[in-house]
Structure formats: C-alpha cells, structure tokens
Coordinates of C-alpha atoms in Angstrom, one line a residue:
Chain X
X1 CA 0.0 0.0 0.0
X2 CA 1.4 3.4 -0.6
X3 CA 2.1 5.4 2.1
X4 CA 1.6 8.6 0.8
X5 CA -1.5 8.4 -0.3
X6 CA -4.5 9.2 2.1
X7 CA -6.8 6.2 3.4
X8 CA -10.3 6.0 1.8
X9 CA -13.1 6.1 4.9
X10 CA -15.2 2.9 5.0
X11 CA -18.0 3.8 7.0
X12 CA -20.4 0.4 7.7
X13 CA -23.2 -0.2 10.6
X14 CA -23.4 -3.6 12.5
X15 CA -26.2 -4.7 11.2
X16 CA -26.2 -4.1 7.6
X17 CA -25.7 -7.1 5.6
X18 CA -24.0 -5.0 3.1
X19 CA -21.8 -4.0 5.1
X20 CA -21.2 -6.7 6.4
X21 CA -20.3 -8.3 2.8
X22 CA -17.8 -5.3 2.2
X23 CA -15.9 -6.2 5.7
X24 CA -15.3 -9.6 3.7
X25 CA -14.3 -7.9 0.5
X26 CA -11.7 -5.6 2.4
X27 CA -8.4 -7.0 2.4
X28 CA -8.9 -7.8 -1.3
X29 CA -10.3 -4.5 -2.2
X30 CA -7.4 -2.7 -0.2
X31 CA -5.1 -4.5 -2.1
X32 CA -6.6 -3.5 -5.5
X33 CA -7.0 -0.1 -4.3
X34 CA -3.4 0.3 -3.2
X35 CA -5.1 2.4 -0.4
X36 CA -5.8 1.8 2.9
X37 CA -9.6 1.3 4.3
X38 CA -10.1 3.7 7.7
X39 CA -12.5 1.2 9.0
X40 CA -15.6 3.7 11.1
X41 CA -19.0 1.8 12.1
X42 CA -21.9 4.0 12.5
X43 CA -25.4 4.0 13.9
X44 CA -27.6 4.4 10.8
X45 CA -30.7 5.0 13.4
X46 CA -29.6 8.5 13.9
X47 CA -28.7 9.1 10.6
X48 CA -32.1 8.2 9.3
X49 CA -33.6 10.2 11.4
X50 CA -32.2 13.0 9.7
X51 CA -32.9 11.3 5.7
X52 CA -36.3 10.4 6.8
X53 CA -35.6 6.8 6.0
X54 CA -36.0 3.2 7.3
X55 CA -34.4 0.1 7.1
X56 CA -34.6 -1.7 3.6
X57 CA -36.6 -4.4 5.1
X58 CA -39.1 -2.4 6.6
X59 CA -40.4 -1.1 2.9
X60 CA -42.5 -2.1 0.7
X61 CA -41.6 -3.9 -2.2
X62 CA -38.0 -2.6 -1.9
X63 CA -38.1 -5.1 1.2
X64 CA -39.0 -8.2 -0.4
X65 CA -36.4 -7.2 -3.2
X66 CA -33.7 -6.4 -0.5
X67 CA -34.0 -9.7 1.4
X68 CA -33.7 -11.7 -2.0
X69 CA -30.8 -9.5 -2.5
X70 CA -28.9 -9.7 0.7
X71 CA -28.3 -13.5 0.2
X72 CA -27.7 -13.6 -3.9
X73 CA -25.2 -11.0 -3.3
X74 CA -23.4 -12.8 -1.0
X75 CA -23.4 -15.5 -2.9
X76 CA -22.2 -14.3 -5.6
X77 CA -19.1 -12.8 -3.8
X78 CA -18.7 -16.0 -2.0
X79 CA -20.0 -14.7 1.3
X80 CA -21.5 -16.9 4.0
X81 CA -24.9 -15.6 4.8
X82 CA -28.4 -16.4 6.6
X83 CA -31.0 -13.9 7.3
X84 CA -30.8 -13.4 11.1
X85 CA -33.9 -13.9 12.8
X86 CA -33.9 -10.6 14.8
X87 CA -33.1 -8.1 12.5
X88 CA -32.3 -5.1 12.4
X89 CA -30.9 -4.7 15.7
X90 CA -29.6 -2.0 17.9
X91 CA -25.5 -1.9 17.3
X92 CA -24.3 0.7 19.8
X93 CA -22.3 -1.3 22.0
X94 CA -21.1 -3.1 19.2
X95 CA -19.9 0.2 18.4
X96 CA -18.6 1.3 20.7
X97 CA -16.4 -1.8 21.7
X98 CA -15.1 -1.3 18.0
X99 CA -13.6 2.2 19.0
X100 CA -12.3 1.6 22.1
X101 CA -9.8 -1.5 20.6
X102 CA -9.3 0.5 17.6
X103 CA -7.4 3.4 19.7
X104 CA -5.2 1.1 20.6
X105 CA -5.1 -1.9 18.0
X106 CA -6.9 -1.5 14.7
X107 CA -6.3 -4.7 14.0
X108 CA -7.6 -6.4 16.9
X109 CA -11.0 -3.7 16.0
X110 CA -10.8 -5.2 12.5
X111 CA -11.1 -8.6 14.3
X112 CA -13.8 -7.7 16.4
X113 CA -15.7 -6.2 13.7
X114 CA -15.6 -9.6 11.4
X115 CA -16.4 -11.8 14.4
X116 CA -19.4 -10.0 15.3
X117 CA -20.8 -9.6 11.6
X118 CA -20.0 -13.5 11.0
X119 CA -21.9 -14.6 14.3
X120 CA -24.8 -12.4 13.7
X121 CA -24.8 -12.8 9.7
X122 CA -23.6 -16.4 9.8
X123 CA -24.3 -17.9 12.7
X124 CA -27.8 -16.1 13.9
X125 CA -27.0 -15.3 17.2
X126 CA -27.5 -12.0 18.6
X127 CA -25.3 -8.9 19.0
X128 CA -27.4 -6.0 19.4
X129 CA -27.1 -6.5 23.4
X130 CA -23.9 -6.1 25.2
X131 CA -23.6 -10.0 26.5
X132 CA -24.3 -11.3 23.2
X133 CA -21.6 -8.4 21.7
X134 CA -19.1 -9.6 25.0
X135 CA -19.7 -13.7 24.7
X136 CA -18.4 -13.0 20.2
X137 CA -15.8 -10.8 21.8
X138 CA -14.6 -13.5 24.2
X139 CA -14.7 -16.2 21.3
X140 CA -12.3 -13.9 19.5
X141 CA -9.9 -13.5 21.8
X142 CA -10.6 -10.1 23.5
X143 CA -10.9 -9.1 26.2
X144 CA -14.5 -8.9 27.2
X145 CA -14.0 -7.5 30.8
X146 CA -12.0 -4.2 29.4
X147 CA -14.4 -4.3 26.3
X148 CA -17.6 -4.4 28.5
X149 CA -16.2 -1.6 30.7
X150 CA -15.3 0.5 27.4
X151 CA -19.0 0.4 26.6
X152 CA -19.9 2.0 29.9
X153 CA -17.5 4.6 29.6
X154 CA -18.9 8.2 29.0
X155 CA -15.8 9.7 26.9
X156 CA -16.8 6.4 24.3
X157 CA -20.5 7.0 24.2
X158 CA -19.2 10.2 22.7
X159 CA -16.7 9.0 20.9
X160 CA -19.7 7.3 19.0
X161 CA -22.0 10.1 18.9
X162 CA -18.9 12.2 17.3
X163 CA -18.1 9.6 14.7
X164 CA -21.9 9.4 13.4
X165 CA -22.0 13.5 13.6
X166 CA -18.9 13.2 11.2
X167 CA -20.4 10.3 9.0
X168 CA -23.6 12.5 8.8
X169 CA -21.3 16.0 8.2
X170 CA -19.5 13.8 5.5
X171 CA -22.5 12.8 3.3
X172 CA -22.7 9.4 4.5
X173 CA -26.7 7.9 4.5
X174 CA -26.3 4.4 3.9
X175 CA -24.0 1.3 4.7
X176 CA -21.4 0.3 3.2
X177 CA -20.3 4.1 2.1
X178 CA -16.5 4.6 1.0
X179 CA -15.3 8.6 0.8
X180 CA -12.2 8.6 -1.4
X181 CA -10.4 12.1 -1.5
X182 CA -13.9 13.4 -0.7
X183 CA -15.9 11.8 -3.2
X184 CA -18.7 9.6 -1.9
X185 CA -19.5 5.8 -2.8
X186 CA -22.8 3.7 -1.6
X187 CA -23.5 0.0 -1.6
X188 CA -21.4 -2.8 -2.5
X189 CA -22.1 -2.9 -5.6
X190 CA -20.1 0.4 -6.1
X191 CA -17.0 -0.7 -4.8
X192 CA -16.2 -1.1 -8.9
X193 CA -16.5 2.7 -9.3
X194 CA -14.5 3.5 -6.5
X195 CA -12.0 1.3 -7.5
X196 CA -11.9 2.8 -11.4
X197 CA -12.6 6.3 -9.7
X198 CA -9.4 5.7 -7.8
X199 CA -7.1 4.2 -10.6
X200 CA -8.3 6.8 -13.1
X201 CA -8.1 10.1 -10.2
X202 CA -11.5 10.7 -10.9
X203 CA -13.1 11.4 -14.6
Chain D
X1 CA -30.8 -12.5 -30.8
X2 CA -31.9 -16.1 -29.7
X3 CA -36.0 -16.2 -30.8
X4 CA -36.0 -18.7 -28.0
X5 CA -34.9 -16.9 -24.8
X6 CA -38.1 -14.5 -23.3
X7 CA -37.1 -10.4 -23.4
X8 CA -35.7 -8.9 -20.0
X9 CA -38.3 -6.5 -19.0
X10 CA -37.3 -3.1 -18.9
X11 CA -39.1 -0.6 -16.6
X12 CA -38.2 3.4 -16.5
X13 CA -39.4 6.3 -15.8
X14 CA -39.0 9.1 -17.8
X15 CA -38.1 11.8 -15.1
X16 CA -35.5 9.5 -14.1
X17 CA -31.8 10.3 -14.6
X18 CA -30.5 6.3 -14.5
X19 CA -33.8 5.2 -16.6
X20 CA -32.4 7.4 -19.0
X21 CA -28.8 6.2 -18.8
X22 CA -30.1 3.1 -19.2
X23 CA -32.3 3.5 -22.3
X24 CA -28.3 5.0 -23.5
X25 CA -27.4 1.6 -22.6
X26 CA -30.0 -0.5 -23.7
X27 CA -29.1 -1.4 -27.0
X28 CA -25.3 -2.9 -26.4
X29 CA -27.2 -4.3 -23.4
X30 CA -29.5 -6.2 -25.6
X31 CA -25.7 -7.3 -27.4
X32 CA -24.1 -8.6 -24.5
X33 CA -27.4 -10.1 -23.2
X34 CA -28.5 -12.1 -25.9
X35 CA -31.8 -11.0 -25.1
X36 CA -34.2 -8.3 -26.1
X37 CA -35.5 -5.6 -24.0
X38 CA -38.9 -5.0 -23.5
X39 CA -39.2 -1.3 -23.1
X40 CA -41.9 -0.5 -20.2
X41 CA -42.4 3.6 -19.7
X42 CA -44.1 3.7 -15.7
X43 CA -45.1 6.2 -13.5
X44 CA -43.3 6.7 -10.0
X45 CA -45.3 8.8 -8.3
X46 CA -48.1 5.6 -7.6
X47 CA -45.6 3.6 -6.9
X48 CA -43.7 5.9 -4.0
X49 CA -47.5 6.3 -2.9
X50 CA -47.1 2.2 -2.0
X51 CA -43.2 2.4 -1.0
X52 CA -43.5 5.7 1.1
X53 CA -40.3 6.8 -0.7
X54 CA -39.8 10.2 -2.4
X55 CA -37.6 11.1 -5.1
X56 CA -34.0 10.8 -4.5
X57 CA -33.4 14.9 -5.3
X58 CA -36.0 15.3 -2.2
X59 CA -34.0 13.4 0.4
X60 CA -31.6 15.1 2.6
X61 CA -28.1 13.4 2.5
X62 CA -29.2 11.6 0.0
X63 CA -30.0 13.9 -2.5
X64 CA -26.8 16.0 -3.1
X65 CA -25.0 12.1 -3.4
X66 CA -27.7 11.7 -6.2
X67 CA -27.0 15.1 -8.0
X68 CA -23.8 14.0 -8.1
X69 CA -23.9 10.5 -8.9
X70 CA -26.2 11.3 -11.8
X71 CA -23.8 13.4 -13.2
X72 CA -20.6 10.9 -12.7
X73 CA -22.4 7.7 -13.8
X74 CA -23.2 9.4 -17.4
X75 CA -19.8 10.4 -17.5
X76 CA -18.4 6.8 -16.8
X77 CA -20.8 5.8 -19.6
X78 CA -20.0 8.5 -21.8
X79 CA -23.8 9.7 -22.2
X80 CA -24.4 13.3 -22.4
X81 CA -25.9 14.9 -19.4
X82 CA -27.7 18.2 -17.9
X83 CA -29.4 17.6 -14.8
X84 CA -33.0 19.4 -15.7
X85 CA -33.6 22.9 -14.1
X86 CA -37.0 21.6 -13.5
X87 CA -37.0 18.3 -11.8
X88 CA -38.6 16.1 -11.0
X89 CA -41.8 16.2 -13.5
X90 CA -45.1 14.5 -14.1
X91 CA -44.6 12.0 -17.5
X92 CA -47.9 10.5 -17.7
X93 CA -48.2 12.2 -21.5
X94 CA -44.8 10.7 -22.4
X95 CA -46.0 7.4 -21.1
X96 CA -49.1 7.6 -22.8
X97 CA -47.4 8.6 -26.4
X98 CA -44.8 5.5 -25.6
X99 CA -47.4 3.0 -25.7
X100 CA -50.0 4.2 -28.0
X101 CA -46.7 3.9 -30.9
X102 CA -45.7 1.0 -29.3
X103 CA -48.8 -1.0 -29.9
X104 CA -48.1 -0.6 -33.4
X105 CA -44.5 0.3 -34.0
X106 CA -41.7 -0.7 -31.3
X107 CA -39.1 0.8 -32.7
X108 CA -41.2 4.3 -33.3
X109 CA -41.9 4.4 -29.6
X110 CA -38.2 3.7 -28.2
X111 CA -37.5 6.4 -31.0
X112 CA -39.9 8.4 -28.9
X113 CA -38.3 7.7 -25.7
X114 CA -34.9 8.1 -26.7
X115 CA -35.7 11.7 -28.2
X116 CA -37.7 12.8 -24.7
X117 CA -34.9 11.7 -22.5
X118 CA -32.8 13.5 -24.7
X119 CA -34.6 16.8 -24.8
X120 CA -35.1 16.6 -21.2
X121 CA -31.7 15.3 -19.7
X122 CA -29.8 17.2 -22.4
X123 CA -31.2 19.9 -24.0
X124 CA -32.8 20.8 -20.6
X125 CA -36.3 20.9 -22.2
X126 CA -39.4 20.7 -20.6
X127 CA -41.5 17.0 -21.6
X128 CA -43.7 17.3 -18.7
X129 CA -46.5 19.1 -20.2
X130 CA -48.7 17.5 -23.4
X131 CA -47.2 20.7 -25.4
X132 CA -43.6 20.3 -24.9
X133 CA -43.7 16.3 -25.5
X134 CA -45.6 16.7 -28.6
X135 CA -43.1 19.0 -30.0
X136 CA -40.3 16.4 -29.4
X137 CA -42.2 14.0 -31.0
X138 CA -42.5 15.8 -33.9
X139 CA -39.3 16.8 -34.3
X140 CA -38.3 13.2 -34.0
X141 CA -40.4 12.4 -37.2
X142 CA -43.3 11.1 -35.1
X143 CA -47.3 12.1 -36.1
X144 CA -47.7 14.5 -33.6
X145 CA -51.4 14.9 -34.2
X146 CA -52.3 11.0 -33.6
X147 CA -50.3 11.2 -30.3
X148 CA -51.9 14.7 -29.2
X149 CA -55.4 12.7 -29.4
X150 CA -54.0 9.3 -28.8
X151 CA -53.0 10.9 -24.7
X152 CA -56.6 12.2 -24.1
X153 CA -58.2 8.3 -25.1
X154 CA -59.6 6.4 -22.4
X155 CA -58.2 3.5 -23.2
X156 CA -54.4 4.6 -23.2
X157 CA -54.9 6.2 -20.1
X158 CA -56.0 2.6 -18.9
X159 CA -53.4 1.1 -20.6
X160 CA -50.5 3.3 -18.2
X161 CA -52.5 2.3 -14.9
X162 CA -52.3 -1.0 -16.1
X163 CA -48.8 -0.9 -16.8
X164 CA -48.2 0.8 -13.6
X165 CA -49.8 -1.8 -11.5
X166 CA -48.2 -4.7 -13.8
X167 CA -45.0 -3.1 -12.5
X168 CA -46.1 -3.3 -8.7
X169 CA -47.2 -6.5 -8.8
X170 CA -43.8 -7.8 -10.2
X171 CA -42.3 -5.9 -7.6
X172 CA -41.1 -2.9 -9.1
X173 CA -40.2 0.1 -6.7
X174 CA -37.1 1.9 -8.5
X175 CA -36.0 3.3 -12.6
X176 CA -34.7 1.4 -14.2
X177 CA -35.8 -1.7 -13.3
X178 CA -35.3 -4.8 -15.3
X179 CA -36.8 -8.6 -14.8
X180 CA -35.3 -11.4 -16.2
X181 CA -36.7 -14.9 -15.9
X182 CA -38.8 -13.7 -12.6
X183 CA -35.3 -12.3 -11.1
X184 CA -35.1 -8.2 -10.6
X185 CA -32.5 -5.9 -11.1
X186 CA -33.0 -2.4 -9.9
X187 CA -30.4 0.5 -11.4
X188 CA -27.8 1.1 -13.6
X189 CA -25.3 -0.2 -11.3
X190 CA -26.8 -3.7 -11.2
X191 CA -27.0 -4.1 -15.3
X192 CA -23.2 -6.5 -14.9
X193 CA -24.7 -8.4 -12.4
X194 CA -27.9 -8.9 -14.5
X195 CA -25.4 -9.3 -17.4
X196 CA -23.6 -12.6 -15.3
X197 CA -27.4 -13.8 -14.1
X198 CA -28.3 -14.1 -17.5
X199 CA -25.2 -15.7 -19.1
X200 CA -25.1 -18.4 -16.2
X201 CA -28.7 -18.5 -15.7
X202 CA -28.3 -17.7 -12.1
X203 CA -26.5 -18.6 -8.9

C-alpha cells in the first residue's frame, strides 16, 4: 500500500448485511485499491432520522427485493450468509467496543468487527445487546471484561456520537459508504467505481 | 438474438436520470445479453405512494450524493448529461405517447423515448407538459397529431395504470428496473450483475 496516499473512509453499521459483505471484500479490495480502508462503524438509526428513511426491510416492495438480494449477493461474492432472525438490531455497543480497541489496535477492531458480523450474519446469534456483543468478543480472543467496561465509559459513548455527527457532516446515508479524496460511494455494488474512480483520479 | 430466450423487462421512468442512462445503454445491453428488452415507460409517483419513498433529489443526505452520482455515472458511460432545471416532472403524456406507438411500432416508440430523455436530460427541455412532449415527437419524425389525441383516449390512459400496477405487482419500486426470468435488477449499477445472471442463468 502506498504510504503517501490518504486512506479512503469505509463507513459500515453492524447490522447491515451489506456491510457486512464489504468487511469480507476488504483486504482484497485494499489490495486493488493500493489504499488503505479507515475502517468507522456508525449507527444508521440516527442518521435516518435526519434522511427520513427506514431500514430496507421495513419497505415495501424494496423489502421483499432487498432480502432476496442480501443473500444472492453474498453468494455471488462467496460470502457466507443467513437472514438473522432478529433483525435489524440495535448496534451501539457493538460500536462502541469497535472504538475503544481501535485506539489502541486496529487490528484487533478489524477482528472484532468480522467476528461479530460472522456470528450475527452467519451464525444467527444475537449482538445487538452487550452479552451477546461480549460472549463473540470472548470467542475472538478479547478481552471482554476491558471491552464491557469501554462500553460503559462516557468519553466512548461520545466518541460514537462524534463519529456518526462526522459520517452524517460527510454525506454518509447508507452502509457500506466509501469517501475517497472526498468523493462519496454507496452500496457494494459500487466498490467497482470506486476502485476505477481511484485508478483513473476521478473522470 | 436467440428467438427462443423470453425479453428482459425493462421498466423506467422518464423523469428519471438512470432510466435514462439506461435507455443510452439499452441497445449494447440487448448485445451482451442475448436478449431483447422490453421497453416499459411507468409512472413513480403511484408507486412511492405504496413504498412511502420520495424522489431521490428530495431526500436530505441523499440527494446531493444523487445530483452528483447522476452526473458521474453518465460520465463513466459517456452519455451526455444536464441535470433538468425543472426536476422532478409528471410524465404521464410521455408514457401515454410510448405506448399508443408501441402498440403498433416498437421501434417508433423507443425512438420516442430516446428523443424525450434527450430533450429533457440534455437539452434541458421541458417534456412534462402534453405541449412540450408533442413538439419532441415531432421533431423526431413522429405524427404528432395522432399522439396529441392518442394521450386524451380512455383506453391509453388505462393502458399506463395498467402498466403501472403490472409493474407493482412484479415488484417494481425503483428506474430502471429490469426482470429477467422472474429475477429483478434495480439500477444502472446492477445491469453486470444482471449481465452474469443471465449468461449463467443464475446462482
């Protein structure tokens, strides 16, 4: 990867199947970028609030197409996926465990992030409450303890708040959403563009 | 093309920036696909009233990513582009003049369509009103007269609310929108993927 050139933001929320299928697509689509991904989940709740929209699921005729989607999607990147009973769910702690490893070890946040989108995309089991987040943590090899402590702690419920206030001052309304040098990508099925928008320096 | 193989419906709207791209599109599409197209004018507005969803250019967040994206994704394609001063617009005369042609004359009435979305996404010229659509179609060769009366008949006017509720009821929510073999596609982005369901008849 170059060092020189800037890292493209990769904004995803826990329970988004697409983003969860772009967490799997990283490490190849790094590569072909020759840019790094800034991994930063965000609470899409607070951010439709201000679009006026709802989860995909929830919509009428766009829901039936988007649960067909989810899974032939997957499939056709290779992506293990099941429809998790309880969906969506609330992703906050899941949140804001991500943020507090990432401070310290972004890898060890990259591993978090992988683990929990595989046991609630794969597995069906469910992370939108803080045991359920802590048991997937554990399983990874994290430290739940420090983990479920971070998600108590005041200066990373802000830490949270501030990263969705950014996503939303940045454009972002949806998940997965890459900004590249400021230009803004939604959906998996973009990452092509990006990718050509990124060889090319634009058109 | 093979005679044996069913066309790919081909829903659009004609206020819509990517239907437009897509009609662009259609023809190499049709190439690649093996397939015909079956060109399907609708009408949005009825079918947001079902989805609760508004036009992209009305959604905060949302809509300045769509201004640009419009403008980019023609680009990429190499399709001419002028986002409308007057946008969106009611097309239920455009719709109307589409199918009375193509009842008799397919290729008049994508001739029709190619020449609106033109005017409109191009030349920046108003296609809303009965007026400014009929002076397109004239201009593009077409019997103005017969499509001035054909819009006010009773039975074209049941012909786009049946079209429109044909397109609901095979789950169409989005411009374009192609369905091939039962399977949907919605946008621009999505024509490879309908490209590889086609050639390996699914996955």
């Amino acid at each position: 990867m170059s060092a020189a050139a800037a890292p493209v933001d990769f904004y995803f929320e826990f329970s988004s199947p697409y983003g969860y299928i772009a967490t799997e697509l990283a490490e190849d689509l790094e590569r072909r970028l020759g840019r790094a991904l800034r991994w930063r989940p965000i609470l899409l709740g607070p951010i439709f609030k201000v679009t006026g929209q709802a989860p995909l699921t929830n919509i009428p005729l766009k829901g039936d197409y988007a649960r067909r989607d989810f899974a032939r999607t997957a499939r056709m990147h290779r992506v293990a996926y099941r429809h998790p009973d309880r969906f969506p769910i609330g992703t906050v702690a899941a949140c804001r465990a991500f943020y507090a490893l990432d401070e310290r070890d972004p890898q060890a946040a990259r591993r978090l992030a992988r683990s929990l989108y595989r046991a609630y995309f794969v597995e069906n089991r469910d992370i939108g409450d803080a045991a359920g987040m802590l048991a997937v943590a554990k399983e990874a090899g994290l430290d739940a303890a420090a983990l479920g402590a971070a998600i108590e702690d005041p200066r990373l419920k802000e830490r949270v708040k501030g990263e969705v206030d950014a996503a939303i001052a940045a454009g972002v309304f949806g998940s997965p959403f890459f900004v590249a040098d400021g230009e803004p990508f939604w959906g998996v099925d973009r990452i092509p563009m990006l990718e050509e928008w990124v060889r090319r320096g634009g058109w």
